[in-house]
XYZ file of C-alpha atoms in Angstrom:
663
model
C -25.472 13.718 -22.860
C -23.267 12.580 -25.742
C -22.637 8.843 -25.771
C -19.027 7.683 -25.798
C -17.357 4.517 -27.053
C -13.693 5.016 -26.136
C -12.362 5.667 -22.619
C -8.952 6.975 -21.620
C -7.811 5.879 -18.144
C -5.691 8.633 -16.611
C -3.877 6.438 -14.133
C -1.498 3.514 -13.711
C -1.000 0.315 -11.716
C -3.767 -1.906 -10.429
C -6.564 0.682 -10.685
C -5.751 1.331 -14.356
C -5.892 -2.415 -15.039
C -9.166 -2.679 -13.076
C -10.862 0.148 -14.997
C -9.541 -0.947 -18.397
C -10.803 -4.495 -17.900
C -14.147 -3.248 -16.604
C -14.602 -0.930 -19.564
C -13.617 -3.595 -22.109
C -16.093 -6.017 -20.557
C -18.855 -3.544 -21.433
C -17.605 -3.135 -24.992
C -15.730 0.134 -24.711
C -12.409 0.718 -26.454
C -9.711 1.717 -23.990
C -6.665 3.978 -24.003
C -3.878 3.792 -21.433
C -1.465 6.566 -20.597
C 1.974 5.795 -19.277
C 5.183 7.415 -18.123
C 8.535 6.323 -19.507
C 8.993 4.155 -16.409
C 5.726 2.314 -17.124
C 6.300 1.531 -20.790
C 6.186 -2.240 -20.130
C 3.509 -2.103 -17.426
C 0.469 -4.396 -17.498
C -2.079 -1.595 -17.883
C -0.373 -0.600 -21.136
C -0.595 -4.164 -22.438
C -4.245 -4.506 -21.390
C -5.477 -1.379 -23.197
C -6.386 -1.235 -26.865
C -4.140 1.795 -27.319
C -1.548 3.589 -25.187
C 0.050 7.035 -25.185
C 3.273 8.087 -23.445
C 2.690 11.259 -21.416
C 6.167 12.046 -20.087
C 9.124 11.065 -17.908
C 8.930 8.829 -14.849
C 8.255 11.419 -12.099
C 4.500 11.830 -11.649
C 4.730 15.615 -11.715
C 6.122 15.324 -15.260
C 3.602 12.747 -16.499
C 0.548 11.554 -14.558
C 0.050 14.976 -12.956
C 0.371 17.009 -16.163
C -3.202 17.872 -17.163
C -2.403 19.144 -20.657
C -0.508 15.941 -21.522
C -3.482 13.783 -20.581
C -5.918 15.986 -22.503
C -3.601 15.803 -25.524
C -3.464 12.006 -25.212
C -7.259 11.815 -25.182
C -7.508 14.068 -28.241
C -4.843 12.254 -30.244
C -6.308 8.808 -29.486
C -9.890 9.810 -30.158
C -11.082 9.010 -26.642
C -14.325 10.787 -25.788
C -14.254 10.182 -22.005
C -11.634 10.179 -19.242
C -11.659 7.991 -16.132
C -9.298 9.355 -13.439
C -9.031 6.242 -11.227
C -7.914 7.342 -7.768
C -4.932 9.353 -6.607
C -3.013 11.598 -9.017
C -5.534 14.023 -10.587
C -8.735 12.237 -9.550
C -9.747 14.870 -6.982
C -8.427 17.936 -8.777
C -11.221 20.298 -9.720
C -8.940 21.833 -12.355
C -8.537 18.455 -14.062
C -12.270 17.730 -14.215
C -12.847 21.222 -15.606
C -10.075 20.860 -18.185
C -11.567 17.564 -19.381
C -15.011 19.094 -19.761
C -13.656 22.278 -21.355
C -11.926 20.078 -23.939
C -15.330 18.691 -24.941
C -14.690 15.344 -23.202
C -16.692 13.535 -20.556
C -15.195 13.308 -17.088
C -16.183 9.996 -15.497
C -16.690 11.417 -12.041
C -18.340 14.320 -10.249
C -18.573 17.811 -11.695
C -15.775 20.292 -10.902
C -17.875 22.286 -8.436
C -18.560 19.137 -6.376
C -14.857 18.281 -6.234
C -14.017 21.854 -5.253
C -16.697 21.894 -2.550
C -15.260 18.790 -0.868
C -11.584 19.329 -1.715
C -10.781 21.512 1.290
C -11.450 19.924 4.688
C -12.244 23.232 6.372
C -14.660 24.434 3.685
C -16.337 21.037 3.357
C -16.824 20.816 7.113
C -18.556 24.193 7.144
C -20.798 22.991 4.308
C -21.577 19.739 6.164
C -22.541 21.612 9.325
C -25.055 23.581 7.255
C -26.393 20.297 5.848
C -26.807 19.016 9.448
C -24.270 16.225 8.938
C -22.670 15.363 12.339
C -19.164 16.824 12.564
C -16.345 16.636 15.088
C -16.142 19.788 17.283
C -13.234 21.927 16.151
C -11.882 25.054 14.501
C -11.883 25.579 10.749
C -11.567 29.347 10.543
C -9.656 31.632 8.194
C -7.337 33.013 10.880
C -4.376 30.679 10.511
C -1.926 32.386 12.868
C -0.022 29.940 15.052
C -1.234 31.655 18.222
C -4.860 31.420 17.051
C -4.579 27.710 16.356
C -2.929 27.122 19.734
C -5.675 29.133 21.464
C -8.480 27.296 19.644
C -6.871 23.928 20.411
C -6.802 24.708 24.118
C -10.413 25.846 23.933
C -11.430 22.520 22.338
C -9.436 20.568 24.938
C -6.764 17.912 24.623
C -6.293 15.654 22.772
C -6.726 17.339 19.401
C -5.956 16.438 15.810
C -4.127 19.017 13.702
C -5.024 18.383 10.054
C -4.049 19.785 6.678
C -7.152 21.318 5.130
C -6.086 20.281 1.622
C -4.535 16.994 2.703
C -5.038 13.292 2.486
C -3.226 10.023 3.070
C -2.224 11.008 6.605
C 0.125 13.802 5.524
C -0.033 17.056 7.451
C -1.736 15.343 10.404
C -0.578 15.444 14.032
C -2.261 13.961 17.114
C -1.473 16.178 20.104
C -2.033 15.081 23.710
C -0.008 17.744 25.551
C -0.599 21.508 25.276
C 3.165 22.044 25.414
C 3.493 20.217 22.077
C 0.849 22.272 20.269
C 3.028 24.940 18.667
C 5.668 22.522 17.381
C 2.981 20.153 16.033
C 1.138 22.970 14.262
C 4.325 24.260 12.645
C 5.388 20.756 11.625
C 1.964 19.927 10.141
C 1.893 23.229 8.252
C 5.340 22.621 6.782
C 4.448 19.089 5.670
C 1.119 20.257 4.214
C 2.802 23.046 2.274
C 5.388 20.656 0.825
C 2.851 17.928 0.018
C -0.142 19.925 -1.214
C 1.110 23.461 -1.801
C -1.338 24.669 0.851
C -0.479 25.144 4.535
C -4.023 25.773 5.773
C -4.864 23.748 8.885
C -7.924 22.874 10.908
C -8.178 21.648 14.484
C -10.525 18.889 15.602
C -11.256 17.220 18.904
C -9.528 13.823 18.772
C -12.098 11.065 19.105
C -10.049 8.396 20.864
C -10.514 4.654 20.495
C -12.839 5.286 17.558
C -13.385 3.388 14.330
C -13.009 4.712 10.801
C -16.209 3.860 8.934
C -17.028 5.154 5.466
C -20.182 5.074 3.378
C -20.175 4.387 -0.355
C -22.497 6.810 -2.120
C -23.529 7.103 -5.753
C -25.447 9.796 -7.601
C -26.803 10.279 -11.124
C -27.917 13.272 -13.166
C -31.576 12.549 -12.486
C -31.460 13.616 -8.847
C -30.968 10.135 -7.402
C -28.381 9.553 -4.662
C -28.031 6.212 -2.870
C -25.670 4.557 -0.414
C -24.243 1.055 -0.722
C -23.578 0.237 2.900
C -20.401 0.890 4.843
C -16.760 -0.153 4.912
C -14.693 -0.395 8.072
C -11.183 0.981 7.531
C -10.080 1.152 11.151
C -6.861 -0.857 10.731
C -4.498 1.947 9.782
C -0.844 2.822 10.061
C 0.277 6.446 9.933
C -3.334 7.330 9.093
C -3.172 5.177 5.967
C -5.514 2.221 5.538
C -4.101 -1.301 5.696
C -7.214 -3.516 5.966
C -10.762 -2.707 4.840
C -13.928 -4.720 5.182
C -17.638 -4.596 4.444
C -19.820 -4.483 6.379
C -18.407 -3.089 9.631
C -18.464 -5.339 12.718
C -19.567 -2.295 14.740
C -22.563 -1.252 12.629
C -26.078 -2.660 13.006
C -29.054 -2.093 10.704
C -30.300 0.999 12.528
C -26.884 2.660 12.585
C -26.249 1.691 8.957
C -29.438 3.476 7.921
C -28.591 6.541 10.005
C -25.039 6.814 8.677
C -26.190 6.113 5.127
C -28.778 8.872 5.252
C -26.181 11.316 6.609
C -23.831 10.382 3.759
C -26.572 10.894 1.178
C -27.310 14.305 2.703
C -23.626 15.177 2.392
C -23.593 14.144 -1.274
C -26.773 16.030 -2.088
C -25.352 19.159 -0.453
C -22.797 19.356 -3.268
C -25.026 18.023 -6.108
C -22.920 14.903 -6.296
C -22.789 12.700 -9.409
C -20.896 9.405 -9.669
C -19.074 7.293 -7.085
C -17.981 8.904 -3.843
C -17.229 8.037 -0.246
C -18.228 9.892 2.890
C -15.866 9.094 5.748
C -16.851 9.143 9.416
C -15.262 8.528 12.802
C -17.460 6.166 14.800
C -17.094 6.516 18.570
C -17.647 3.764 21.128
C -21.003 5.309 22.058
C -22.138 4.900 18.412
C -21.967 8.627 17.739
C -20.432 9.340 14.350
C -18.725 12.424 12.947
C -17.991 13.588 9.407
C -14.307 13.476 8.438
C -14.204 14.156 4.710
C -15.640 13.131 1.374
C -13.504 11.441 -1.259
C -14.857 12.502 -4.628
C -13.704 9.429 -6.537
C -13.626 5.657 -6.525
C -11.865 4.358 -3.402
C -9.007 1.868 -3.238
C -11.276 -0.382 -1.156
C -14.316 -0.275 -3.456
C -14.084 -4.027 -4.309
C -15.303 -5.151 -0.864
C -18.533 -3.254 -1.499
C -18.807 -4.903 -4.910
C -18.354 -8.355 -3.374
C -20.971 -7.817 -0.682
C -23.587 -6.087 -2.835
C -22.997 -7.950 -6.098
C -22.433 -4.807 -8.177
C -19.733 -3.417 -10.477
C -19.050 0.176 -9.445
C -16.923 0.901 -12.517
C -19.855 -0.173 -14.681
C -22.080 2.164 -12.684
C -19.601 4.990 -13.235
C -19.624 4.444 -16.977
C -23.411 4.239 -17.161
C -23.959 7.348 -15.060
C -21.377 9.231 -17.137
C -23.466 8.332 -20.212
C -26.436 10.054 -18.564
C -28.229 6.871 -17.477
C -30.126 6.517 -14.212
C -28.694 4.463 -11.357
C -29.224 0.732 -12.024
C -30.833 0.084 -8.610
C -33.004 1.914 -6.106
C -32.053 2.296 -2.455
C -34.401 -0.479 -1.355
C -33.112 -2.830 -4.059
C -29.529 -2.154 -2.961
C -30.186 -2.860 0.706
C -31.829 -6.174 -0.154
C -28.742 -7.305 -2.091
C -26.335 -7.208 0.847
C -24.974 -10.712 1.326
C -21.980 -12.020 3.227
C -18.750 -10.338 4.211
C -15.611 -9.212 2.378
C -12.165 -8.229 3.671
C -9.342 -6.596 1.711
C -5.646 -6.098 2.459
C -3.155 -3.913 0.637
C -0.032 -5.729 -0.518
C 2.757 -3.148 -0.472
C 6.429 -3.079 -1.411
C 7.694 -2.078 2.025
C 9.822 -3.596 4.780
C 7.828 -3.918 7.998
C 11.029 -4.906 9.835
C 12.700 -1.605 8.891
C 10.016 0.934 9.832
C 8.043 0.141 6.651
C 10.775 1.427 4.358
C 9.535 1.494 0.704
C 11.190 -1.092 -1.541
C 11.973 -1.182 -5.236
C 13.257 -3.741 -7.709
C 12.236 -6.374 -10.237
C 9.602 -9.012 -9.549
C 11.364 -12.358 -9.867
C 8.269 -14.408 -9.149
C 4.622 -13.441 -8.786
C 1.757 -15.814 -8.197
C -1.692 -14.574 -7.257
C -3.914 -16.730 -5.048
C -7.073 -18.423 -6.286
C -10.006 -20.101 -4.621
C -13.615 -19.685 -3.559
C -14.411 -16.073 -2.731
C -10.904 -14.815 -3.554
C -10.301 -11.744 -5.717
C -7.009 -10.040 -6.559
C -6.664 -6.624 -8.197
C -3.090 -5.982 -9.327
C -0.758 -4.999 -12.134
C 2.011 -7.364 -11.036
C 3.518 -10.024 -13.263
C 6.888 -11.698 -13.514
C 9.679 -9.245 -14.404
C 7.540 -6.216 -13.570
C 9.651 -3.364 -12.193
C 8.573 -1.657 -8.982
C 9.989 1.863 -9.237
C 10.439 4.571 -6.584
C 8.250 7.076 -8.395
C 4.820 5.900 -7.289
C 2.819 4.493 -4.396
C 4.099 1.363 -2.655
C 0.789 -0.549 -3.005
C 1.131 -3.325 -5.574
C -2.008 -5.417 -5.180
C -5.262 -5.752 -3.288
C -6.040 -9.231 -2.013
C -9.649 -9.864 -1.022
C -11.832 -12.678 0.225
C -15.618 -12.987 0.493
C -17.518 -15.371 2.708
C -21.036 -16.075 3.939
C -19.941 -14.602 7.273
C -16.976 -12.609 8.605
C -15.037 -15.591 9.943
C -15.305 -17.456 6.643
C -14.061 -14.364 4.804
C -11.198 -13.968 7.297
C -10.074 -17.598 7.006
C -10.245 -17.460 3.211
C -8.158 -14.288 3.258
C -5.527 -15.935 5.455
C -5.309 -18.854 3.033
C -5.137 -16.444 0.094
C -2.203 -14.631 1.706
C -0.434 -17.933 2.320
C -0.898 -18.766 -1.363
C 0.418 -15.380 -2.528
C 3.988 -15.364 -3.830
C 5.906 -12.141 -4.422
C 9.669 -12.690 -4.594
C 12.288 -10.195 -5.724
C 11.028 -7.202 -3.726
C 10.541 -7.083 0.047
C 6.842 -6.765 0.804
C 4.325 -6.830 3.654
C 2.602 -10.153 2.937
C 3.668 -11.728 6.244
C 2.789 -8.583 8.176
C -0.724 -8.596 6.702
C -1.123 -12.268 7.620
C -0.153 -11.460 11.212
C -2.710 -8.630 11.374
C -5.568 -10.726 10.028
C -4.563 -13.633 12.301
C -4.617 -11.573 15.485
C -7.340 -12.439 17.966
C -8.366 -8.790 18.351
C -9.006 -8.507 14.615
C -10.767 -11.864 14.616
C -13.064 -10.627 17.395
C -14.080 -7.563 15.385
C -13.562 -5.379 18.454
C -10.827 -2.901 17.550
C -10.247 0.742 16.695
C -7.855 2.915 14.686
C -5.323 2.232 17.434
C -5.181 -1.492 16.552
C -1.729 -1.512 14.956
C -0.157 0.791 17.526
C -1.539 -1.337 20.348
C -0.848 -4.839 19.060
C 1.948 -4.315 16.514
C 4.305 -1.629 17.872
C 7.202 -0.883 15.542
C 9.835 -2.250 17.910
C 7.991 -5.576 18.169
C 7.704 -5.920 14.395
C 11.351 -4.929 13.900
C 12.481 -7.592 16.400
C 11.142 -10.473 14.305
C 13.785 -12.643 12.644
C 13.972 -15.935 10.738
C 13.967 -19.215 12.668
C 16.784 -21.799 12.478
C 14.613 -23.954 10.207
C 13.960 -21.061 7.825
C 17.679 -20.237 7.668
C 18.464 -23.900 6.961
C 15.932 -23.911 4.119
C 17.742 -20.954 2.547
C 20.995 -22.970 2.606
C 19.138 -25.919 1.091
C 17.842 -23.637 -1.670
C 21.381 -22.481 -2.469
C 22.699 -26.057 -2.513
C 19.907 -27.243 -4.807
C 20.380 -24.250 -7.108
C 24.078 -25.058 -7.507
C 23.269 -28.754 -8.003
C 20.612 -28.095 -10.662
C 22.886 -25.733 -12.601
C 25.760 -28.204 -12.417
C 23.500 -31.008 -13.648
C 22.240 -28.922 -16.581
C 25.734 -27.719 -17.520
C 27.061 -31.278 -17.600
C 23.969 -33.036 -18.973
C 23.535 -35.064 -15.780
C 20.308 -36.655 -14.627
C 18.830 -35.600 -11.260
C 20.035 -38.945 -9.846
C 23.554 -37.535 -9.721
C 22.609 -34.645 -7.391
C 24.440 -35.246 -4.140
C 26.638 -38.030 -5.509
C 30.217 -38.116 -4.254
C 33.058 -40.586 -4.384
C 34.488 -39.846 -0.927
C 33.047 -39.697 2.586
C 30.370 -37.114 3.413
C 31.599 -33.755 4.641
C 29.741 -30.556 5.577
C 28.936 -27.932 2.975
C 29.848 -24.503 4.300
C 27.453 -21.593 3.885
C 27.578 -18.041 5.146
C 24.254 -16.226 4.860
C 23.387 -12.650 5.703
C 19.917 -11.465 6.718
C 19.897 -7.690 7.093
C 22.931 -7.013 9.332
C 23.073 -10.465 10.922
C 25.335 -13.207 9.566
C 24.832 -16.943 9.939
C 27.638 -19.495 9.510
C 26.290 -22.933 8.635
C 28.034 -26.275 8.317
C 25.429 -28.379 6.516
C 25.922 -32.129 6.299
C 24.366 -33.323 3.053
C 23.252 -36.977 2.802
C 22.721 -38.262 -0.764
C 21.840 -34.783 -1.975
C 18.435 -34.691 -0.313
C 18.872 -34.925 3.468
C 20.356 -31.845 5.142
C 21.453 -31.540 8.779
C 22.913 -28.566 10.649
C 22.866 -26.737 13.971
C 21.982 -23.046 14.235
C 22.017 -21.070 17.476
C 22.157 -24.330 19.402
C 19.172 -25.875 17.615
C 19.606 -29.001 15.482
C 17.697 -28.936 12.211
C 17.154 -31.750 9.710
C 15.402 -31.224 6.381
C 14.685 -33.968 3.866
C 13.938 -32.798 0.327
C 11.312 -34.988 -1.335
C 10.966 -33.139 -4.646
C 12.737 -30.193 -6.213
C 12.933 -28.019 -9.299
C 14.544 -24.597 -9.860
C 11.460 -22.690 -8.650
C 10.447 -24.676 -5.558
C 11.053 -27.781 -3.510
C 9.037 -29.946 -1.144
C 10.597 -31.039 2.134
C 9.961 -33.016 5.305
C 10.969 -31.487 8.650
C 9.832 -32.485 12.138
C 7.448 -34.957 10.548
C 5.612 -32.264 8.590
C 5.614 -31.930 4.796
C 6.299 -28.377 3.625
C 6.931 -26.463 0.431
C 9.448 -23.729 -0.307
C 9.226 -21.335 -3.234
C 12.510 -19.794 -4.270
C 14.053 -17.211 -6.571
C 17.657 -16.170 -7.139
C 19.152 -12.878 -8.211
C 22.932 -12.823 -8.216
C 24.118 -13.514 -4.675
C 20.600 -13.030 -3.285
C 18.225 -15.873 -2.547
C 14.531 -15.286 -1.879
C 12.609 -18.022 -0.118
C 8.981 -18.398 0.884
C 8.508 -21.173 3.430
C 7.220 -21.844 6.920
C 4.627 -19.080 6.506
C 7.121 -16.309 5.748
C 9.142 -14.563 3.048
C 12.843 -13.916 3.638
C 15.699 -12.488 1.598
C 19.252 -13.648 2.256
C 22.576 -12.674 0.752
C 25.056 -15.460 0.078
C 28.349 -14.109 1.446
C 30.124 -17.465 1.614
C 32.841 -16.199 -0.716
C 32.419 -12.469 -0.070
C 35.165 -10.205 1.228
C 34.955 -8.825 4.776
C 32.666 -5.831 5.184
C 32.806 -2.726 7.352
C 31.467 -3.213 10.869
C 28.260 -1.194 10.386
C 26.521 0.768 7.661
C 27.908 4.291 7.603
C 30.686 3.576 10.093
C 33.212 4.356 7.372
C 31.623 7.769 6.825
C 29.918 6.829 3.556
C 26.253 7.851 3.776
C 24.249 5.929 1.180
C 20.679 6.273 -0.087
C 18.328 3.899 1.747
C 16.099 3.520 -1.321
C 15.603 4.695 -4.878
C 14.092 8.152 -4.523
C 14.443 11.910 -4.867
C 16.612 14.184 -2.746
C 14.375 16.906 -1.340
C 16.879 18.653 0.938
C 20.625 18.693 1.653
C 21.535 20.118 5.057
C 25.360 20.075 4.928
C 28.239 21.215 2.736
C 31.901 20.204 2.474
C 33.862 21.353 5.481
C 30.955 21.198 7.943
C 31.692 19.521 11.263
C 28.812 17.223 12.202
C 27.852 15.356 15.340
C 26.631 11.762 15.411
C 22.891 11.653 14.661
C 22.760 14.881 12.617
C 20.369 14.827 9.663
C 22.397 15.251 6.485
C 19.931 14.630 3.672
C 16.154 14.265 3.284
C 15.048 11.686 0.706
C 11.532 11.080 -0.632
C 10.481 7.639 -1.901
C 6.990 6.330 -2.659
C 5.307 9.370 -1.048
C 7.308 8.994 2.175
C 10.031 11.277 3.504
C 13.193 9.934 5.190
C 15.735 11.911 7.227
C 19.160 10.328 6.667
C 21.434 10.821 9.671
C 25.131 10.187 10.226
C 26.063 7.334 12.561
C 29.463 8.933 13.173
C 30.772 12.369 14.104
C 33.272 13.998 11.774
C 33.893 16.447 8.960
C 31.983 16.492 5.675
C 34.469 15.799 2.887
C 32.076 15.662 -0.077
C 28.408 16.046 -0.932
C 27.492 14.153 -4.103
C 23.848 15.197 -4.549
C 21.634 18.265 -4.747
C 17.984 18.904 -3.915
C 15.689 17.629 -6.648
C 18.113 14.954 -7.848
C 16.882 11.384 -8.416
C 19.113 8.730 -6.797
C 19.404 4.947 -6.754
C 19.367 2.695 -3.712
C 22.803 2.633 -1.987
C 24.099 5.540 -4.078
C 26.750 7.591 -2.246
C 25.232 10.844 -0.989
C 27.695 12.278 1.529
C 31.253 11.344 2.496
C 32.326 12.093 6.059
C 35.796 11.840 7.533
C 35.112 10.239 10.936
C 36.484 12.141 13.932
C 39.509 10.670 15.623
């Protein structure tokens, strides 16, 4: 095989940064590709060279094969690393790279094709004697056939998109009466997401764990496994927490599952890094789910536990080298435990709505055993065009509890202000006693963190008071700078003390505060009947230290117009300062103005001017960060104007439909 010296990374975000840094460490020159939206992104700055491959939407840039091939040719790159997502599991992309005389750092096209369709891969795995979930994966895709086969298998069943991934096109069905609607819904979603409506039916293995095996093959006939990862903590069939090893797997089961995964890889002549995913039942029986023919998001926990660099292995194997270690050598290297969480720009309090905006303040955690993979930096822009995951925060320890405690501390030390994110939600998951025990299944989030419980969380009186303190200090610091005053003058007044009035808004709830300020550093107020006193001991524009209830705390802050972001008391909150704002309408949409709930793309418009609509009718479907949202009207009335069309890109809070409310 021809040796290469320059690698093009056909991806973006944290995985592009990870691969670029890994390749540079080994002495390779690197080339980044970027969309117009990513021109200032970190992966572009990290690479030796960079090539623009198109407009912001992925289908016009990161998913355009010919643009990436052209970028490799023009930059002189001899090899292409696909990362994960985008084109990484497209057989056509791997083939196009090879046909262009370049090296694809991944499996051969026929291996990707063999595992790309869940139905076809399951048939292949059954022939290879890999345990599979009982089900139907036939060619007859008529609705009545799928309903009949589902009943034959027995409830509950899982309806799955054959070409799918990421939880799209999947429906768990408990009642036979729901089968037809679930099949039709899954087929529609699969067709829209993957361009392929083929479905398969599988017996639903309830209260099971999701355990995957990392495999690796070379061109010398060697295939090995590097232990397992437990990815059971999922939401909407998407992974939230991953760890290695699994709390449910012992040495005997690890060997058995590893050998099954190797058999699966050998059945498709696999080369490079791959992952064989299984469902692990309570009785320790395991069943093949699918094979991901690429590097996984969660690969770092394997690296931490086995002391290897999987990107380095990918590069070496792509050069035609043998695997660096034998199976026995790998098994002997396993040491300790590692847990990873995915930091995402989403609002857990609002049904995990994707969020966009500029990063006002980013600080990654540090410490023993802590690793962070990210592309974030101050002033980075989180756009609506790509996945909501922004960083992976990991911790390693000699044992699981040490890793868990280190991860909790790492999350507490993580600062991401300017965009709503799931940091606090992740901390709650990792803190939960069921997760700490290691005894949980894929139903963990649904059981312990139901959406209504998460949505009901709100800031405490102390946290609200700290936001008012942050606003006061911000005004004081700016006044001092503008008038060349020393900090000693903050809080000085020539008359008697009187309350400072603040009106803060958190989501739809407003808080009126009368804060008595003593000497500019002692703040007292009452919120919802609770008296709160905060004494500021040190402050600067980015953070302040305070004493409350006898405990010293620290608040990190950021301001953006009338918005204040504050991280304190173990939580992140965003407030709007409406002290001087004009009165607002009673509720969003009550005036008939239907606004976009996020930056995104309109994928369907269901009304036209003149239509009479009832309260709750879906008017527009909007897609943001790979999620689809049905925007409904909170009022009945007549459609006066429709301002958007299908396929149009919109901004958050852009007017979409105007309704004249009835009555």
